[in-house]
PDB file of C-alpha atoms in Angstrom:
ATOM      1  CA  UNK A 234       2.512 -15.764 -18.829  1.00  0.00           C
ATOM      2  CA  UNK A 235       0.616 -13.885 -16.483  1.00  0.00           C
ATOM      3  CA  UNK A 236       2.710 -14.289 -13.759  1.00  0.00           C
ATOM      4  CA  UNK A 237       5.448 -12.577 -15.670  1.00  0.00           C
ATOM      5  CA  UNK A 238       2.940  -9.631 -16.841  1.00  0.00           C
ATOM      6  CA  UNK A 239       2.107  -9.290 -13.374  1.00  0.00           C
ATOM      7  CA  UNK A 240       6.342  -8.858 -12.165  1.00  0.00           C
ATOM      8  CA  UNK A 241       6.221  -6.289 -14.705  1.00  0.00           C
ATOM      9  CA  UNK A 242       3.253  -4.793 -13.570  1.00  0.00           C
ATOM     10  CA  UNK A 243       4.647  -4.874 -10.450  1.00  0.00           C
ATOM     11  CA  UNK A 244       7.988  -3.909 -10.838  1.00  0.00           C
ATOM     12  CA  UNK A 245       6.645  -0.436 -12.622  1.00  0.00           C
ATOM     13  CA  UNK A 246       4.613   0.046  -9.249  1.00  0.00           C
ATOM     14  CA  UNK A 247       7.672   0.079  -7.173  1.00  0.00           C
ATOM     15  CA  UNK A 248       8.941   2.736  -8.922  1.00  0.00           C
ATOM     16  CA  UNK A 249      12.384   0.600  -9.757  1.00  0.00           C
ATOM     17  CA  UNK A 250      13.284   1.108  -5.840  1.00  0.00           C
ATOM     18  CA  UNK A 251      16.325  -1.221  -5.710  1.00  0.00           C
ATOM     19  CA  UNK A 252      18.050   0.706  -2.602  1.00  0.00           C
ATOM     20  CA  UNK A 253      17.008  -0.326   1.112  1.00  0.00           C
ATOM     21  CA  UNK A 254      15.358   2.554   2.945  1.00  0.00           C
ATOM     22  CA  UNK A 255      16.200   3.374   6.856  1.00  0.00           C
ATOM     23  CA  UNK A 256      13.696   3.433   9.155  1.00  0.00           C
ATOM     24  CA  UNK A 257      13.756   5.487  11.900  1.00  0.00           C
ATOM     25  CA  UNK A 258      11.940   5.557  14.764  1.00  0.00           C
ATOM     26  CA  UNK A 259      11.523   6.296  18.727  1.00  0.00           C
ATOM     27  CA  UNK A 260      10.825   3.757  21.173  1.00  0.00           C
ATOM     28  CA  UNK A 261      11.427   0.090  20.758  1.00  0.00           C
ATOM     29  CA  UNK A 262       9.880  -0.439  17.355  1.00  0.00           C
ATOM     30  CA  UNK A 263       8.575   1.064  14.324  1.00  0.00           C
ATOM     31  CA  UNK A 264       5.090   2.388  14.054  1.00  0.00           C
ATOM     32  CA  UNK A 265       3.110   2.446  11.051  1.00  0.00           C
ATOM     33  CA  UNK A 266       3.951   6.488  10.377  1.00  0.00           C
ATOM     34  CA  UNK A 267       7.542   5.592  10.295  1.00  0.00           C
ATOM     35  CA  UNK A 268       7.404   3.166   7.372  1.00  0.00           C
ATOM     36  CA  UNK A 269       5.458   6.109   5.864  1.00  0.00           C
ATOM     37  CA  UNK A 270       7.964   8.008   6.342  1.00  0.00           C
ATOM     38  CA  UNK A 271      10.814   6.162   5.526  1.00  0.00           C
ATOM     39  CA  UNK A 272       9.058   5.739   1.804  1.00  0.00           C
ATOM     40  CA  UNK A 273       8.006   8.921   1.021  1.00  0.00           C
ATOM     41  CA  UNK A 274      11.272  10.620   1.888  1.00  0.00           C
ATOM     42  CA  UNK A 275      12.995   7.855   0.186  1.00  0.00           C
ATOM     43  CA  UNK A 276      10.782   8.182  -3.119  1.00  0.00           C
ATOM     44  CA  UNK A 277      11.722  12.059  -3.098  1.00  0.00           C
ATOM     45  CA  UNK A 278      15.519  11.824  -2.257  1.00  0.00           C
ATOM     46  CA  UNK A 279      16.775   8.753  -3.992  1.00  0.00           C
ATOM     47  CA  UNK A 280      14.767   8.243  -7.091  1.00  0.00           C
ATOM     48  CA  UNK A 281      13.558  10.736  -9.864  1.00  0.00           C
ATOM     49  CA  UNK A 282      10.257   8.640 -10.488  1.00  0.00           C
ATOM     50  CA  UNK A 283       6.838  10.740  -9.988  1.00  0.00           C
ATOM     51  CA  UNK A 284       4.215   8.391  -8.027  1.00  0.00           C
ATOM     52  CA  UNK A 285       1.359  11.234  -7.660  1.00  0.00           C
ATOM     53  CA  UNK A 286       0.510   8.610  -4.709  1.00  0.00           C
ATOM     54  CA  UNK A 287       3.373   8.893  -3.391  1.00  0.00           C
ATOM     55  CA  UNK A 288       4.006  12.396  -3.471  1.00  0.00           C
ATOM     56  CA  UNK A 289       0.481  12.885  -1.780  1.00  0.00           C
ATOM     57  CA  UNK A 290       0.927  10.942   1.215  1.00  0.00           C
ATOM     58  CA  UNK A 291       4.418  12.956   1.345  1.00  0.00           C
ATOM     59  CA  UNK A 292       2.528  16.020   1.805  1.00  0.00           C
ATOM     60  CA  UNK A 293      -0.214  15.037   3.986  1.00  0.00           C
ATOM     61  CA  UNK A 294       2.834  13.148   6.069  1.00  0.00           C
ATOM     62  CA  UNK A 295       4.312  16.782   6.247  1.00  0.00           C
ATOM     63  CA  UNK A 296       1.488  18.640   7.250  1.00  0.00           C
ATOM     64  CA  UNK A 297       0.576  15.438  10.113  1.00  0.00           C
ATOM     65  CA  UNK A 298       4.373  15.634  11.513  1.00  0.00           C
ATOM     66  CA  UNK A 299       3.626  19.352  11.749  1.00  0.00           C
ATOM     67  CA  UNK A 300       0.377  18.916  13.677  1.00  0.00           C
ATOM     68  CA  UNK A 301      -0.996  21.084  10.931  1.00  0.00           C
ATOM     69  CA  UNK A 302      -4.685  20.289   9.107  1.00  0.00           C
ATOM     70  CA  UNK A 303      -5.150  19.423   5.763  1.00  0.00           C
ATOM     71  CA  UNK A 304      -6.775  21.187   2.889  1.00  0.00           C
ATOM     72  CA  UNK A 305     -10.598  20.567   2.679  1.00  0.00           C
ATOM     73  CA  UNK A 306     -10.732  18.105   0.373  1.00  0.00           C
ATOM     74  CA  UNK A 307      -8.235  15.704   1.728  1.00  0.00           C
ATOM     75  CA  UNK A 308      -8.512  13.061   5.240  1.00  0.00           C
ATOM     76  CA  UNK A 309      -5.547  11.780   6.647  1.00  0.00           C
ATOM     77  CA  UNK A 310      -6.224   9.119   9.482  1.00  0.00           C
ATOM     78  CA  UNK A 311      -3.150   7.523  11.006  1.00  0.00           C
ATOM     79  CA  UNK A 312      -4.056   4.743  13.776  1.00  0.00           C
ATOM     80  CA  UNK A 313      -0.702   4.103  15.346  1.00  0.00           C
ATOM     81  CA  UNK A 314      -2.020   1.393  17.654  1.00  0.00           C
ATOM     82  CA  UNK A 315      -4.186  -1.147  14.902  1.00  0.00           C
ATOM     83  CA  UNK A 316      -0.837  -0.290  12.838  1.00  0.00           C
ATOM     84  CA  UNK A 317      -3.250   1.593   9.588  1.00  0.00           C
ATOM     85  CA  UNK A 318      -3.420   4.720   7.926  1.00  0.00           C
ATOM     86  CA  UNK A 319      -5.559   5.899   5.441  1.00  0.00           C
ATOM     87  CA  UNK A 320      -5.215   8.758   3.049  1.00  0.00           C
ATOM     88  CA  UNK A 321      -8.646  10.310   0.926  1.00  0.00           C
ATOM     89  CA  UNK A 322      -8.623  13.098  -1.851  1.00  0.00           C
ATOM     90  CA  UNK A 323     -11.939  13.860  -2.945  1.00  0.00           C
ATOM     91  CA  UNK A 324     -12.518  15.964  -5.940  1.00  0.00           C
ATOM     92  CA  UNK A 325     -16.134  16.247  -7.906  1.00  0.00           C
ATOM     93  CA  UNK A 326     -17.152  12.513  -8.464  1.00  0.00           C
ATOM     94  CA  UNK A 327     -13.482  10.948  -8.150  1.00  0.00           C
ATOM     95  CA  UNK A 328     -11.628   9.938  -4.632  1.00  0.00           C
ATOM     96  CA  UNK A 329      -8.178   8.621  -4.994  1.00  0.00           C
ATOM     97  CA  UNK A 330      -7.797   5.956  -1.411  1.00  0.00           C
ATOM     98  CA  UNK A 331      -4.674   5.196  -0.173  1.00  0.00           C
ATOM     99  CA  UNK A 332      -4.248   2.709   2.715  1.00  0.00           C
ATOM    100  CA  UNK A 333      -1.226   1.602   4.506  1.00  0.00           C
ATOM    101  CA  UNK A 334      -0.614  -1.148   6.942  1.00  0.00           C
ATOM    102  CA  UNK A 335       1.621  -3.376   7.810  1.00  0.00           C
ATOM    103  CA  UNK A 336       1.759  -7.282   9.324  1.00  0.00           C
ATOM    104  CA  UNK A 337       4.381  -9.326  11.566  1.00  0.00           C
ATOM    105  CA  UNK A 338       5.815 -12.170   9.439  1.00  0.00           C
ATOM    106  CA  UNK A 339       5.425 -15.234  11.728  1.00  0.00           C
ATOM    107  CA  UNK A 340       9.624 -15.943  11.927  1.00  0.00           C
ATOM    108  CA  UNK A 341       9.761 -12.775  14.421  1.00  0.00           C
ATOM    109  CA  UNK A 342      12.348 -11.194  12.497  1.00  0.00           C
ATOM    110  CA  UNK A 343      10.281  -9.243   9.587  1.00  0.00           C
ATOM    111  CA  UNK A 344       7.355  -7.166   8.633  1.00  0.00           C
ATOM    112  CA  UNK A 345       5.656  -6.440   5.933  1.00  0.00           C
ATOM    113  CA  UNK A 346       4.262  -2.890   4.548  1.00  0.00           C
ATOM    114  CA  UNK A 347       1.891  -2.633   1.976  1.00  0.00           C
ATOM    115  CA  UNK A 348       1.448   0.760   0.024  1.00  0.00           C
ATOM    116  CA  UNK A 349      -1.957   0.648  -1.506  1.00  0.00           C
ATOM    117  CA  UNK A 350      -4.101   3.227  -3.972  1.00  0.00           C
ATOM    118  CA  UNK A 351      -7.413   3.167  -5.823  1.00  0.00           C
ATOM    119  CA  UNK A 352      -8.745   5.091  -7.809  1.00  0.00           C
ATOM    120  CA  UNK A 353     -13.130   5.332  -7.765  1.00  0.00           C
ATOM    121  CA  UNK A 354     -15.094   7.409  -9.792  1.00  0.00           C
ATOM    122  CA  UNK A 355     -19.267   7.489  -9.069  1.00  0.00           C
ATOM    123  CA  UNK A 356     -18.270   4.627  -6.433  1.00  0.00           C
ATOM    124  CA  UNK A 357     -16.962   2.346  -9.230  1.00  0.00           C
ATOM    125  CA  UNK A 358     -13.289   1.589  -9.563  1.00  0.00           C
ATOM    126  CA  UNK A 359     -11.377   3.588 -12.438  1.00  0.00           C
ATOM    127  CA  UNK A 360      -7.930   2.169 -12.522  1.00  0.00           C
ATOM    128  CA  UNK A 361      -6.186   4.899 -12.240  1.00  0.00           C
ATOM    129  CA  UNK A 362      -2.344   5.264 -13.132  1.00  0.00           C
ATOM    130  CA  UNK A 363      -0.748   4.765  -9.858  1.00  0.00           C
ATOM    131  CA  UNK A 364      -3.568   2.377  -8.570  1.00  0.00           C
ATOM    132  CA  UNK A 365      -2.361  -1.153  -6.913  1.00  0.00           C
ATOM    133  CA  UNK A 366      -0.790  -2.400  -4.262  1.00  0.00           C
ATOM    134  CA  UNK A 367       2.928  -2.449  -3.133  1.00  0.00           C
ATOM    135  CA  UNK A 368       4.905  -5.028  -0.773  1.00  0.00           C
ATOM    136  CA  UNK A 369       7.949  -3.706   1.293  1.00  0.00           C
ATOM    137  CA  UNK A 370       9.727  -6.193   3.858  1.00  0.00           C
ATOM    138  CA  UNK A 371      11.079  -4.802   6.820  1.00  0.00           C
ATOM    139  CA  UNK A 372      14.358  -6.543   8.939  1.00  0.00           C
ATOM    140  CA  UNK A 373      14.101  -5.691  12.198  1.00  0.00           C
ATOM    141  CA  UNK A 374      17.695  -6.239  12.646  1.00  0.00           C
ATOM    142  CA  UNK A 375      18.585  -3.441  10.114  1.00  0.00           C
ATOM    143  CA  UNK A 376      16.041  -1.661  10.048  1.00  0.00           C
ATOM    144  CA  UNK A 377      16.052  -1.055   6.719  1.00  0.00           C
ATOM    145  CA  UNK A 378      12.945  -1.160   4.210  1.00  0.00           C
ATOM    146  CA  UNK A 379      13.010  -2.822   0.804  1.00  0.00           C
ATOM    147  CA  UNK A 380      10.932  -3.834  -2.070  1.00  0.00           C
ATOM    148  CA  UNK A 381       9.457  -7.190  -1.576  1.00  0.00           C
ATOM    149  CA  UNK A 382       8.283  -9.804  -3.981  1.00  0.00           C
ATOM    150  CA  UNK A 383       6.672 -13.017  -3.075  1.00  0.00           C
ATOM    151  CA  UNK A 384       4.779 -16.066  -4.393  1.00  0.00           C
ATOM    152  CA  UNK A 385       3.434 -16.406  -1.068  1.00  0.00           C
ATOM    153  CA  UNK A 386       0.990 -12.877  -2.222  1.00  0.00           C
ATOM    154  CA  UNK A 387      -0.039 -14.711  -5.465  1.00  0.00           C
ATOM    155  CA  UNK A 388      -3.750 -15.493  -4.069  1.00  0.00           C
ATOM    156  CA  UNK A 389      -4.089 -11.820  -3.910  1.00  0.00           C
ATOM    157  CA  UNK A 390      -3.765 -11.057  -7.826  1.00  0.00           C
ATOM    158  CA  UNK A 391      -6.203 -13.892  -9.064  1.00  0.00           C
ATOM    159  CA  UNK A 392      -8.098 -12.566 -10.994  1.00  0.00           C
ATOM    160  CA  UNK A 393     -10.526 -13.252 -14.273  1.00  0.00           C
ATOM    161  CA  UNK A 394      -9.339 -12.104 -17.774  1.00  0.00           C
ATOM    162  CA  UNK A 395     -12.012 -10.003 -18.242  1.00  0.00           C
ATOM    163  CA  UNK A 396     -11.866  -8.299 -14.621  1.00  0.00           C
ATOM    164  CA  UNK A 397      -9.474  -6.460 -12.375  1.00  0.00           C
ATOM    165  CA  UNK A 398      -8.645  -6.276  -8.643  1.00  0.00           C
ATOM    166  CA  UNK A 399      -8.789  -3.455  -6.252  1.00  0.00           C
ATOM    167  CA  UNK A 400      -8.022  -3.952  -2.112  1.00  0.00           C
ATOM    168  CA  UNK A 401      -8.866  -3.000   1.133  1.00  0.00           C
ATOM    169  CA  UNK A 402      -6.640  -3.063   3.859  1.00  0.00           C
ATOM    170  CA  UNK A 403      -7.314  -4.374   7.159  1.00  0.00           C
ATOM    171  CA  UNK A 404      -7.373  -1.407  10.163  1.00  0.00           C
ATOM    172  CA  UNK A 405      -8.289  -4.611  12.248  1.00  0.00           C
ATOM    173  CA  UNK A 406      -7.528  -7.908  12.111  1.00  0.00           C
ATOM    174  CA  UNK A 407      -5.020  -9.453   9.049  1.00  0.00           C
ATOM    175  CA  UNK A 408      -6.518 -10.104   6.152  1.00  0.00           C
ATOM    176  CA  UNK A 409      -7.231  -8.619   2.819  1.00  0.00           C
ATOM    177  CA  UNK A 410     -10.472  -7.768   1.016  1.00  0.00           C
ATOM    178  CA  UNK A 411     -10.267  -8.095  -2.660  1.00  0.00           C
ATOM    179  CA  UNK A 412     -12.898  -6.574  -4.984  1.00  0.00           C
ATOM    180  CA  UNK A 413     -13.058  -7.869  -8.726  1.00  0.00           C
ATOM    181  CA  UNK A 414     -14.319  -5.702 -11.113  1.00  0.00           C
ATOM    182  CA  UNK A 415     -16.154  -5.826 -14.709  1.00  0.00           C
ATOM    183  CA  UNK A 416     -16.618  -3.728 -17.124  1.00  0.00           C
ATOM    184  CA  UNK A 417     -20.346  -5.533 -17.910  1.00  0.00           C
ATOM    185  CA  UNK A 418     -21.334  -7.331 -14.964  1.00  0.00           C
ATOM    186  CA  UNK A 419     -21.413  -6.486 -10.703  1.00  0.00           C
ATOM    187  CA  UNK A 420     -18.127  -7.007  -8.973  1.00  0.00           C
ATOM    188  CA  UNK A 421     -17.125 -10.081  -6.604  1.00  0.00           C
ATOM    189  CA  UNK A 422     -15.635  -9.899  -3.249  1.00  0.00           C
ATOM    190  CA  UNK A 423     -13.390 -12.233  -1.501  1.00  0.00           C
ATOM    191  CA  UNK A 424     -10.893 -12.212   1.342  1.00  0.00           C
ATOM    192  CA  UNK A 425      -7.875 -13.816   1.569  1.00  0.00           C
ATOM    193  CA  UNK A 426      -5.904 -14.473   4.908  1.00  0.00           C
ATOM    194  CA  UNK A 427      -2.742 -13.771   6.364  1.00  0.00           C
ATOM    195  CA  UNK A 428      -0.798 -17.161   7.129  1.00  0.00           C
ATOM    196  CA  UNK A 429       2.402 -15.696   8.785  1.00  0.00           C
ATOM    197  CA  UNK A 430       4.321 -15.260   5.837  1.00  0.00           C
ATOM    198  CA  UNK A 431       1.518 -14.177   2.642  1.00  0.00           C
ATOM    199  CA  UNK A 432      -1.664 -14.576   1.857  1.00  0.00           C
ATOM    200  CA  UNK A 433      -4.176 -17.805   1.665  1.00  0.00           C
ATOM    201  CA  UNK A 434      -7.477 -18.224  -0.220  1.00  0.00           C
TER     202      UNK A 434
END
């Protein structure tokens, strides 16, 4: 049962992408502002969904291709070589987080990009609409971008009944930090690892 909650869950997080986005790039491979790219133009061409995550990182994307700075309350950190970006709204007692990174998969022919938001309020997690994470594999022989659902990410979304997961993305290293929150009692931290292909406990 809660494995097929969570595809639904899911499945309304990826915005019912079905199509394979193009990724282009310069140079012998993709960097991690190209699968940015390749998303948010993708989101606002192809599909008439409204992912207020989505649509930010579009704008802070256009303003960063530009070379042009973004309004006061918003940071937009893009670290081509650890393969991590990182977009921050702050507004009164509320930031909305955004990272975005993306691993090799161990067979040499895929990656994977992960598309992730959270919502805090006072420094606690509010579960906002558009908060959780997204999967997207990339072929390196097509170059194309899809949606990407695997049992091999389920250690990521355990989870008690009475809590609910945020994550951190790595700018270093592989692996995932997940935070569990309660409504009545101090959240839990654990990471889980990148084995090639998903995640490990």
């Amino acid at each position: 049962m809660k494995r097929i909650l969570l595809a639904i869950l899911l499945a309304g997080c990826t915005l019912a992408m079905s199509a394979q986005m193009k990724v282009n790039y310069k140079g012998s491979k993709p960097a991690i502002d190209d699968f940015i790219w390749a998303l948010v133009t993708y989101s606002t061409e192809e599909t008439d969904a409204d992912h207020e995550s989505i649509n930010a990182v579009r704008d802070a994307m256009e303003r960063y291709r530009r070379g042009a700075s973004q309004p006061k309350n918003i940071t937009f950190t893009v670290d081509k070589q650890n393969g991590y970006a990182l977009y921050e709204s702050k507004q009164d007692e509320t930031l909305v987080r955004v990272d975005m990174c993306y691993w090799n998969e161990a067979d040499g022919k895929h990656k994977i990009f992960a598309f992730n938001t959270t919502t805090f309020m006072d420094g606690q997690s509010y579960r906002g609409e558009f908060d959780g994470i997204m999967f997207y594999r990339y072929d390196n022989i097509t170059k194309r971008l899809d949606t990407y659902f695997s049992d091999n990410f389920d250690a990521l979304y355990a989870c008690d009944f009475e809590g609910w997961n945020t994550y951190s993305l790595p700018r270093q290293g592989k692996d995932i930090v997940v935070t569990t929150w309660y409504d009545d009692a101090p959240s839990k931290k654990r990471t889980v690892k990148w084995n090639g292909h998903g995640f490990s406990k």
